[in-house]
Structure formats: C-alpha cells, structure tokens
PDB file of C-alpha atoms in Angstrom:
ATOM      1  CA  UNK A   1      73.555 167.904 -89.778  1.00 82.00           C
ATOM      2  CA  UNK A   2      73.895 170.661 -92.280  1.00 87.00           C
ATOM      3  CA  UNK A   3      71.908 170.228 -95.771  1.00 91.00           C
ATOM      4  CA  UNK A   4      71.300 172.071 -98.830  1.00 94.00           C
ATOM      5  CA  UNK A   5      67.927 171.782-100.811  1.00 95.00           C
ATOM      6  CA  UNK A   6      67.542 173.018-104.411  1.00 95.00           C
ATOM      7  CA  UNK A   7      64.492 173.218-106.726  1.00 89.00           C
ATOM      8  CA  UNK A   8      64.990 169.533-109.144  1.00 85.00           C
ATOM      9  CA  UNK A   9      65.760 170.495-112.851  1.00 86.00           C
ATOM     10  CA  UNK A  10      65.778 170.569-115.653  1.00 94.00           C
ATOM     11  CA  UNK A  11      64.890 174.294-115.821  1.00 96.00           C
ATOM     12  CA  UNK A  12      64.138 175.042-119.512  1.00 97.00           C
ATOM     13  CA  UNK A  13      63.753 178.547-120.592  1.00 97.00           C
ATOM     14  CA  UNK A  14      64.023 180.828-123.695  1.00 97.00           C
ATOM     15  CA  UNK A  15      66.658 183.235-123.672  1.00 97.00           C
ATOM     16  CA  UNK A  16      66.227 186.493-121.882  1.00 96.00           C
ATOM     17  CA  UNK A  17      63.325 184.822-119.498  1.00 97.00           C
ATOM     18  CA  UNK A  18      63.745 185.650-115.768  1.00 97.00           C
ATOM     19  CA  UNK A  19      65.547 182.771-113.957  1.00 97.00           C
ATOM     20  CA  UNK A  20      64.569 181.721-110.316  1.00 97.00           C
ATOM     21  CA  UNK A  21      66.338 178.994-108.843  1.00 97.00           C
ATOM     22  CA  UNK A  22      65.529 177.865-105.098  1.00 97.00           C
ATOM     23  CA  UNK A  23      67.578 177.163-102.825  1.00 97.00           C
ATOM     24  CA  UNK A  24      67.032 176.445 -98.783  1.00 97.00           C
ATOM     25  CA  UNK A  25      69.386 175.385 -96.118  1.00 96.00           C
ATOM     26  CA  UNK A  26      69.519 173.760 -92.794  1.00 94.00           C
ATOM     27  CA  UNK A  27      72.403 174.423 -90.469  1.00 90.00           C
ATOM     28  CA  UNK A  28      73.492 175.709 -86.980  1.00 84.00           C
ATOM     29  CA  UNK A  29      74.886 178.917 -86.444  1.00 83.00           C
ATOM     30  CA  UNK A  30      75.579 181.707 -89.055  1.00 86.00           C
ATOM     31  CA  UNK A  31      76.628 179.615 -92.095  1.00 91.00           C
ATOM     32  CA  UNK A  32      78.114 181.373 -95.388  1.00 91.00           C
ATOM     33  CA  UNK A  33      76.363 180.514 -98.863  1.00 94.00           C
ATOM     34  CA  UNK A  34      77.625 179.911-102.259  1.00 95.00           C
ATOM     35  CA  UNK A  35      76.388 179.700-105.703  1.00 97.00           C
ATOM     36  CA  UNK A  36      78.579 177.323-107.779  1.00 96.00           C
ATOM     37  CA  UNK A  37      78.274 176.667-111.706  1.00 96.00           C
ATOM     38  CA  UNK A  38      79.480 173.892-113.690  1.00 93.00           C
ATOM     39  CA  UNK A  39      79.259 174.196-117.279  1.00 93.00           C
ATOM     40  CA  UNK A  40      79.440 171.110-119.358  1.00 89.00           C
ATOM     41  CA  UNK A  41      82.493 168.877-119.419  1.00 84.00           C
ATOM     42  CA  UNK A  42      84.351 171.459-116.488  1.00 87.00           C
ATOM     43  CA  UNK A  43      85.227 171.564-112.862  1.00 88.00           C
ATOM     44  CA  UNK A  44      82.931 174.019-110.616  1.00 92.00           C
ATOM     45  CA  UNK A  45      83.111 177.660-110.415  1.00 92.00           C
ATOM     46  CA  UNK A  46      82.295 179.681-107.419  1.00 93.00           C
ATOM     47  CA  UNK A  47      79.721 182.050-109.333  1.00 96.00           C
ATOM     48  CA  UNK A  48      78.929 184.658-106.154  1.00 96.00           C
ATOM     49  CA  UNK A  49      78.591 184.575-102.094  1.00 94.00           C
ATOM     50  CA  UNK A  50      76.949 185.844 -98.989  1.00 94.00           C
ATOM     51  CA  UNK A  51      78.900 185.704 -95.529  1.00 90.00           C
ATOM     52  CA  UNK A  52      76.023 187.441 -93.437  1.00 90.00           C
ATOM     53  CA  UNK A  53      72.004 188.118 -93.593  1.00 92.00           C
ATOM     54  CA  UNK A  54      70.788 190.680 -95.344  1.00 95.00           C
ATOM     55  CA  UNK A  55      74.152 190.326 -97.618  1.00 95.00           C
ATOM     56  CA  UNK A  56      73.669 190.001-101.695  1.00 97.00           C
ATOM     57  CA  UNK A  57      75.973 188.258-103.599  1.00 96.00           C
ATOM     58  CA  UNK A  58      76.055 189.417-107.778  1.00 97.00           C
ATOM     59  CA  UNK A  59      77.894 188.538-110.565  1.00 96.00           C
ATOM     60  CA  UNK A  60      77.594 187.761-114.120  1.00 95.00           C
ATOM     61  CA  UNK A  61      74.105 189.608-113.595  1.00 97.00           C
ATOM     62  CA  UNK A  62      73.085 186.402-110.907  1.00 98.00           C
ATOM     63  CA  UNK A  63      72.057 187.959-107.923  1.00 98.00           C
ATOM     64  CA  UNK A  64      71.082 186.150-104.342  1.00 98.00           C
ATOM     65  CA  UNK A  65      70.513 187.438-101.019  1.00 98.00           C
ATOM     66  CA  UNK A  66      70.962 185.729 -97.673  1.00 97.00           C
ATOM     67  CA  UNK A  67      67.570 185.395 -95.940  1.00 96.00           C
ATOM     68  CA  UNK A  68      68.148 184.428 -92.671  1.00 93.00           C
ATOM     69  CA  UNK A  69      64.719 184.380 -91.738  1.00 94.00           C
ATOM     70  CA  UNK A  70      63.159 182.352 -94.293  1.00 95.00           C
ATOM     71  CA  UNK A  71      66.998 180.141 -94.550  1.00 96.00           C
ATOM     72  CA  UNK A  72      67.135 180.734 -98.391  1.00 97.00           C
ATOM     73  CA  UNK A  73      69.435 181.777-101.090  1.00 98.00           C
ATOM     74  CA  UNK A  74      67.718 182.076-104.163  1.00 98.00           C
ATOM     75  CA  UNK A  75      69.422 182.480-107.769  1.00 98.00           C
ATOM     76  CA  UNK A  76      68.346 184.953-109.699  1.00 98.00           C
ATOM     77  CA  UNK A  77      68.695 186.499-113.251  1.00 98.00           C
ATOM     78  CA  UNK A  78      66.923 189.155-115.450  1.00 97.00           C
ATOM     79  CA  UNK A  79      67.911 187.641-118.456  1.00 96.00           C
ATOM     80  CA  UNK A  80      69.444 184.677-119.074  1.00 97.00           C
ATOM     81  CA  UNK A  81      72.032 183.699-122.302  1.00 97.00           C
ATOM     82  CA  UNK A  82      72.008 179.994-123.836  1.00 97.00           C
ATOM     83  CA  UNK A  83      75.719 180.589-122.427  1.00 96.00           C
ATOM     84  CA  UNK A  84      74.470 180.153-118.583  1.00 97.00           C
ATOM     85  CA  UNK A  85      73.300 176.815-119.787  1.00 97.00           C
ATOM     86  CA  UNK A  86      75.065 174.711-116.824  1.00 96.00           C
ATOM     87  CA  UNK A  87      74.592 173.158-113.701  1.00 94.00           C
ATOM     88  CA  UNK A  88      74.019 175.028-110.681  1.00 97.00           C
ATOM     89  CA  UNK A  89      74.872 174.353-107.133  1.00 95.00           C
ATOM     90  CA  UNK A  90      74.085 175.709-104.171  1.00 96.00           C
ATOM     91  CA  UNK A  91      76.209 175.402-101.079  1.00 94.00           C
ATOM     92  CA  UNK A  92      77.275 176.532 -97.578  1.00 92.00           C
ATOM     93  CA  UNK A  93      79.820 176.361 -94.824  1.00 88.00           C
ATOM     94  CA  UNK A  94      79.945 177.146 -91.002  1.00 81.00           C
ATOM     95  CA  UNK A  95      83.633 176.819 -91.817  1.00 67.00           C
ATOM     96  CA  UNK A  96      84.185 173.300 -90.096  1.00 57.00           C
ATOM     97  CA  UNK A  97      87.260 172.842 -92.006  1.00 57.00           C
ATOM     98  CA  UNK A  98      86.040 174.777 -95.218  1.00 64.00           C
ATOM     99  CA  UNK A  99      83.915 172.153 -96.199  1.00 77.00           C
ATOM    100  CA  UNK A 100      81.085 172.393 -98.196  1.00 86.00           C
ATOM    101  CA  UNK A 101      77.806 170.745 -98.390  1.00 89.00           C
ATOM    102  CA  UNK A 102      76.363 171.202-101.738  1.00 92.00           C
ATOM    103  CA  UNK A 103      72.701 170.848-102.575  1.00 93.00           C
ATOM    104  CA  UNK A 104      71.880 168.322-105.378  1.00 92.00           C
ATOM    105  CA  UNK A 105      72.438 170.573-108.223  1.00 94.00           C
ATOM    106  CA  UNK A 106      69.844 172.079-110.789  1.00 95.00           C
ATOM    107  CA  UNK A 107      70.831 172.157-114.845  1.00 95.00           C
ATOM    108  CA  UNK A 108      69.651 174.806-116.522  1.00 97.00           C
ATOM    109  CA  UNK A 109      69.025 174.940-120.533  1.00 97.00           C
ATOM    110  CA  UNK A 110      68.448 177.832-122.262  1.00 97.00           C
ATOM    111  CA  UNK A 111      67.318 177.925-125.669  1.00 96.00           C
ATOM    112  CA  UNK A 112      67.677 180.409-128.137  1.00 94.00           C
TER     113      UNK A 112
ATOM    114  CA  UNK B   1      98.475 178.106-115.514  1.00 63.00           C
ATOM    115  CA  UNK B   2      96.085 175.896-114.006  1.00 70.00           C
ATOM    116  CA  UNK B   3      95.700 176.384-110.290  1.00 91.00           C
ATOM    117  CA  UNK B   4      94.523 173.013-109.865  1.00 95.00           C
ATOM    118  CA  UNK B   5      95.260 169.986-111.743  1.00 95.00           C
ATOM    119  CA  UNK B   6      94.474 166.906-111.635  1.00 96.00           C
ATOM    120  CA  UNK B   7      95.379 164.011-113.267  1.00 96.00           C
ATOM    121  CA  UNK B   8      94.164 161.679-115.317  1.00 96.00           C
ATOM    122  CA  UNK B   9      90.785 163.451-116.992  1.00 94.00           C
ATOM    123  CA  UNK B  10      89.421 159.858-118.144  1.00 96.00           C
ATOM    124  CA  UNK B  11      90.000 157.148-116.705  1.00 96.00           C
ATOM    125  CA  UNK B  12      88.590 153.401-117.640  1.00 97.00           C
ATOM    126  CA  UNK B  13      89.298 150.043-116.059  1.00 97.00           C
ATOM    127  CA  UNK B  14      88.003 147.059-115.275  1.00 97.00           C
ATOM    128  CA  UNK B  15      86.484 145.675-111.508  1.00 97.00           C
ATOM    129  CA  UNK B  16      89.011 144.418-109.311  1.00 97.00           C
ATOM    130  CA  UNK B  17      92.036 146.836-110.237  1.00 97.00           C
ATOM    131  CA  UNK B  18      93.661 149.547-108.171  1.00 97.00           C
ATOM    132  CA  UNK B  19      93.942 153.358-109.567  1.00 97.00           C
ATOM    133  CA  UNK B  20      95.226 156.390-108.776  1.00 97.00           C
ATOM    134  CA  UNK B  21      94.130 159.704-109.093  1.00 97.00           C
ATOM    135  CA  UNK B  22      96.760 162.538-108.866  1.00 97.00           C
ATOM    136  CA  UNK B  23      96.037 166.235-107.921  1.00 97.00           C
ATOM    137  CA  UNK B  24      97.902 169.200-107.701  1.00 97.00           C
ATOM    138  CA  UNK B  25      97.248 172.868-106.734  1.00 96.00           C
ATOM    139  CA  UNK B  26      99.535 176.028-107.157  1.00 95.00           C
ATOM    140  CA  UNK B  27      97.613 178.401-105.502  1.00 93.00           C
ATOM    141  CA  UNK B  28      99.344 178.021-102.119  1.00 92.00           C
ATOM    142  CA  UNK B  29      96.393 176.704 -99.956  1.00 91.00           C
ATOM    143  CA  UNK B  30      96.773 175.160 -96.808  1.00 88.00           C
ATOM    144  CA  UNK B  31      93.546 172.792 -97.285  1.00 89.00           C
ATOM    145  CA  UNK B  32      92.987 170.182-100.008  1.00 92.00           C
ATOM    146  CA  UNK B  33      89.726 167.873-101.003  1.00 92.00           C
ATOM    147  CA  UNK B  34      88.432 165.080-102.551  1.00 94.00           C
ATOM    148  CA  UNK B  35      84.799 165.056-103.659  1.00 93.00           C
ATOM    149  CA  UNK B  36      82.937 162.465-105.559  1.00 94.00           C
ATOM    150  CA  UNK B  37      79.940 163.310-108.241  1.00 92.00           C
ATOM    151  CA  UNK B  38      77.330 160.726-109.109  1.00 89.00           C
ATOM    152  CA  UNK B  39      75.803 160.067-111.788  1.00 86.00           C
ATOM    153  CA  UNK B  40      72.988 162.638-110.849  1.00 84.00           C
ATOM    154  CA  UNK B  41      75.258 165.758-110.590  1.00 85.00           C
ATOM    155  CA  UNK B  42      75.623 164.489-106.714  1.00 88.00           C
ATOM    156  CA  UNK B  43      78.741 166.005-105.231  1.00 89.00           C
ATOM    157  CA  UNK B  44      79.551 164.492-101.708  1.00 89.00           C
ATOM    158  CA  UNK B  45      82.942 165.025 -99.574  1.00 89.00           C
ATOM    159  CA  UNK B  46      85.026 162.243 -99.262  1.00 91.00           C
ATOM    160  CA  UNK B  47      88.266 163.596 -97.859  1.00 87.00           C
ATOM    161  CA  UNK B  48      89.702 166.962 -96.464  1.00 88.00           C
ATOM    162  CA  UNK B  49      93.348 167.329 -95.671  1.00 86.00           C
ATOM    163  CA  UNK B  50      95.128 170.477 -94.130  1.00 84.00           C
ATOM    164  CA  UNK B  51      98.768 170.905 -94.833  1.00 78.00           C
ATOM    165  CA  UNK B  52      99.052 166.704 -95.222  1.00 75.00           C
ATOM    166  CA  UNK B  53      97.092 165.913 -92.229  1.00 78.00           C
ATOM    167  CA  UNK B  54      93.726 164.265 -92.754  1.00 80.00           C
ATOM    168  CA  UNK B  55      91.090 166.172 -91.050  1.00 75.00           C
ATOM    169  CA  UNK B  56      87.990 165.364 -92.786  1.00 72.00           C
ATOM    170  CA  UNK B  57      87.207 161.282 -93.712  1.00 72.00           C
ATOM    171  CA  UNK B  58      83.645 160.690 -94.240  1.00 73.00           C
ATOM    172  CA  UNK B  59      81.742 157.928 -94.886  1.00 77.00           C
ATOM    173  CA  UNK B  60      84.017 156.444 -97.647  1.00 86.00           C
ATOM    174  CA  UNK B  61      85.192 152.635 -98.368  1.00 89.00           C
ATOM    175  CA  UNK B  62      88.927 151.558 -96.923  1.00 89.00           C
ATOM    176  CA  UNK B  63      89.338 150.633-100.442  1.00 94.00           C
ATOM    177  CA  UNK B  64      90.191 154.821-100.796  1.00 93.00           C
ATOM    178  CA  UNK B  65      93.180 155.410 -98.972  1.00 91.00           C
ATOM    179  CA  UNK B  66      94.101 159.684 -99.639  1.00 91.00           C
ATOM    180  CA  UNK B  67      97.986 160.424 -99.890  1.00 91.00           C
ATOM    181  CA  UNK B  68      99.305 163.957 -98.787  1.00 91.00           C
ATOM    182  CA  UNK B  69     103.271 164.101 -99.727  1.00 90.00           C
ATOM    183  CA  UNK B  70     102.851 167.859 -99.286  1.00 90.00           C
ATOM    184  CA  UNK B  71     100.427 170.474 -99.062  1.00 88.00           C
ATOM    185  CA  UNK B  72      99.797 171.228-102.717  1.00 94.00           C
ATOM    186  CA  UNK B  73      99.135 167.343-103.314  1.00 95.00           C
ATOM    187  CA  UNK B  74      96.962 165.371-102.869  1.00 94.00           C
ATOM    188  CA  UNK B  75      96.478 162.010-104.592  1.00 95.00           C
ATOM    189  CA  UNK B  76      93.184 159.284-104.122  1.00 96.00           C
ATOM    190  CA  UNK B  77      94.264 155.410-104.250  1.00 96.00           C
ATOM    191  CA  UNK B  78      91.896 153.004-104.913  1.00 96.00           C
ATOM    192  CA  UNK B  79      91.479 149.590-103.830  1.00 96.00           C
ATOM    193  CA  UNK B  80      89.238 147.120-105.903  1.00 97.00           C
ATOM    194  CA  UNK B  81      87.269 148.838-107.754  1.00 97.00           C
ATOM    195  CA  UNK B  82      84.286 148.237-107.995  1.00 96.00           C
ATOM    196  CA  UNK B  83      80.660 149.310-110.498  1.00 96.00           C
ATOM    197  CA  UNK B  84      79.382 152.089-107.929  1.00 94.00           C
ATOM    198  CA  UNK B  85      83.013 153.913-107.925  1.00 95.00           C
ATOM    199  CA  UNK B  86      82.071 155.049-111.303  1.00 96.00           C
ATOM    200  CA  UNK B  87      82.089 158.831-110.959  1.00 95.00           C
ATOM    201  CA  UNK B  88      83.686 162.130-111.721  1.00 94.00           C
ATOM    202  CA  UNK B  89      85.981 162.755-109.165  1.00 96.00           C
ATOM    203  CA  UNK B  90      86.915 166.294-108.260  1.00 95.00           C
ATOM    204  CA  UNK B  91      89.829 167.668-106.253  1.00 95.00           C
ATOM    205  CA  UNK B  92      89.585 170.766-105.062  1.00 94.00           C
ATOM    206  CA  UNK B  93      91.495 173.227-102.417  1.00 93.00           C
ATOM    207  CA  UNK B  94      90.594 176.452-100.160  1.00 89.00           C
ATOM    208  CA  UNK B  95      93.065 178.584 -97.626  1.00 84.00           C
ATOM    209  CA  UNK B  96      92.862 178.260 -94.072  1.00 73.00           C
ATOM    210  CA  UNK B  97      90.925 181.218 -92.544  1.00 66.00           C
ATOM    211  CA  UNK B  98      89.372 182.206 -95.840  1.00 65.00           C
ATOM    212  CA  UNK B  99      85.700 182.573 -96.531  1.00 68.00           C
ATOM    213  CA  UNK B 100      85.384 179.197 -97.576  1.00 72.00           C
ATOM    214  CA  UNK B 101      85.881 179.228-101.057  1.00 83.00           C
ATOM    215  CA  UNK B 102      87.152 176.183-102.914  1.00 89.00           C
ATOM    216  CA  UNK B 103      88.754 176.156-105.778  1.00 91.00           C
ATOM    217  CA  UNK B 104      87.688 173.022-108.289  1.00 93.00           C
ATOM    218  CA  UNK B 105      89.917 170.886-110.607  1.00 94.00           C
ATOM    219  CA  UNK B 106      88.194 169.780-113.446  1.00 92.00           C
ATOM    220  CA  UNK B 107      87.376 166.481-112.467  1.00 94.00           C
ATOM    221  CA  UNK B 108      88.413 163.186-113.580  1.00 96.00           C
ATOM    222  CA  UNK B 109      86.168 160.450-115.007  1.00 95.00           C
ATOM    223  CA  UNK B 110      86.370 157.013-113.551  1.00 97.00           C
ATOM    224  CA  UNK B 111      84.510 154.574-115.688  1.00 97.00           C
ATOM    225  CA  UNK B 112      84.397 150.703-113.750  1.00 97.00           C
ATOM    226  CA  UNK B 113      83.619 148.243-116.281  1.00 96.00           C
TER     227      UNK B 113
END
C-alpha cells in the first residue's frame, strides 16, 4: 500500500537557519504530493503541492520538488520565522477517492 | 465564514457513553472525511463519503457509525467509548475531480476518561 515517511522531530533551530525536512514516499503510479502545516491548537493547512516530476511546489518561501527518481519531497526554507513553528505533514494521493495518506508528522520549533 | 466546521471543539466524557461529533462544510464539495490524530500527531483515515454515500471505511471499530444527511454533512457517532478513542478528530472535505486537496476543520478533542 501507499506510505509516507518523514524525518522524526523535534527539529529545533534558531531563526533564519536553513530548514530541511525529509520526506519519502511509496506508491504505485504517478501520485500527487502535499505539504500540510498545523500550527498549534488548529486544523491543517495545505502549505504547497506537486502534481508531476520535476514540478516545485512554493509558498510562504517553503519550497519542494517532486523527485520521481529518488521518490522524495523534501521541505525546504532559507530562513525560517519562530512563526513557522508547527507541525508539518507530508502527504500524497493517486486520487483513490481524494484520500490522503499522511506521513507521521515532524514539529518544528524555532527559537528566536 | 468558516468553510468547515465542526462541532464540538472539546469534548470530555466518561467510558461507556455514546457521542457525537457534528461537521459541516460550505465550500460545496462533493467528498467529505473523517480522520483521527493520535496522541503522536498520527493522522489516519477513518471514513470518506461522496455526496452521502460511504466510499471509504477503513479499519475502524463498529462502535463509529458515519452519518451523511447531505453532502455538506457529515457527522461521526460513537458507540462505547472507550480510553484509546481519545484523539483529535478532524473532518475535512475535497471536490470530486480536483487535485486532491482537502480542506481541514479544526479538529475536535475527545478526551475518554
């Protein structure tokens, strides 16, 4: 079946470090990705997407790019703000339904 | 205006009662969800239904029973509760045909004592 793996957290970093966060999937077929973020006490937020390889998803200054080759989706910022402290999620669909399979999350802190 | 809403935000009870968890969505999607998050940020699918049919029932107890009275509900009974159904429980909703996007509610916490 379809999974989603994402580096464990806590990440911890000082603000304006660079922010990596892994993520790697497993599925059939030519899945779409998702970055989600949940900040504290709120409901998920789609933060960006890729529908194809080679596509890069940005927003917020977050970046990832869909590596089909290598089956990862990697978050990435240049400089992070103790406001992107959250929890991170990625996901993906092959559109059975919409449904998602998240990864297990990874909370980010950032500390001024 | 809150495109999805659900209803309560806290919840607390004790073992053995029955709950219910109300969402709604005003976005006009055909496609509605229940997903429960663990204690460890854990989000798993529980239910998926598309304009009130179910179409999506995983692994989940027959003590949750999903009710569809149209498509922009979509309410979770619960039978019996028990310790391990305490969890944030997150409705959530996409269109058919989109890119899969799902739009979250912002959760409601069930507390078993």
């Amino acid at each position: 079946g379809d999974s989603v793996t994402q580096m464990e957290g806590p990440v911890t970093l000082s603000e304006e470090a660079f922010l990596t966060i892994n993520c790697t999937y497993t599925a059939t077929g030519y899945p779409s990705l998702f970055w989600y973020v949940q900040y504290p006490g709120e409901g998920l937020q789609l933060l960006l997407k890729a529908t194809k390889a080679d596509d890069k998803g940005s927003n917020k200054g977050f970046e990832a790019t869909y590596r089909k080759e290598t089956t990862s989706f990697h978050l990435e910022k240049g400089s992070v703000q103790v406001s992107d402290s959250a929890v991170y999620f990625c996901a993906l669909t092959r559109n059975a339904g919409n449904m998602l399979t998240f990864g297990g999350g990874t909370r980010l802190m950032v500390k001024p | 205006d809150t495109a999805v809403s659900q209803t309560p935000k806290y919840l607390v009870t004790q073992m053995g009662n029955d709950k219910s968890i109300k969402c709604e969505q005003n976005l006009g999607h055909d496609t509605m969800y229940w997903y429960k998050q663990d204690s460890k940020k854990f989000l798993k699918i529980m239910f998926s239904y598309n304009n009130k049919e179910l179409i999506i029932n995983e692994t989940v107890p027959n003590r949750f029973s999903p009710k569809s009275p149209d498509k922009a509900h979509l309410n979770l009974h619960i039978n019996s509760l028990e310790l391990g159904d305490s969890a944030v429980y997150f409705c959530a909703s996409s269109q058919e045909g989109g890119t899969g996007e799902l739009f979250f509610g912002e959760g409601s916490r069930l507390t078993v004592l």
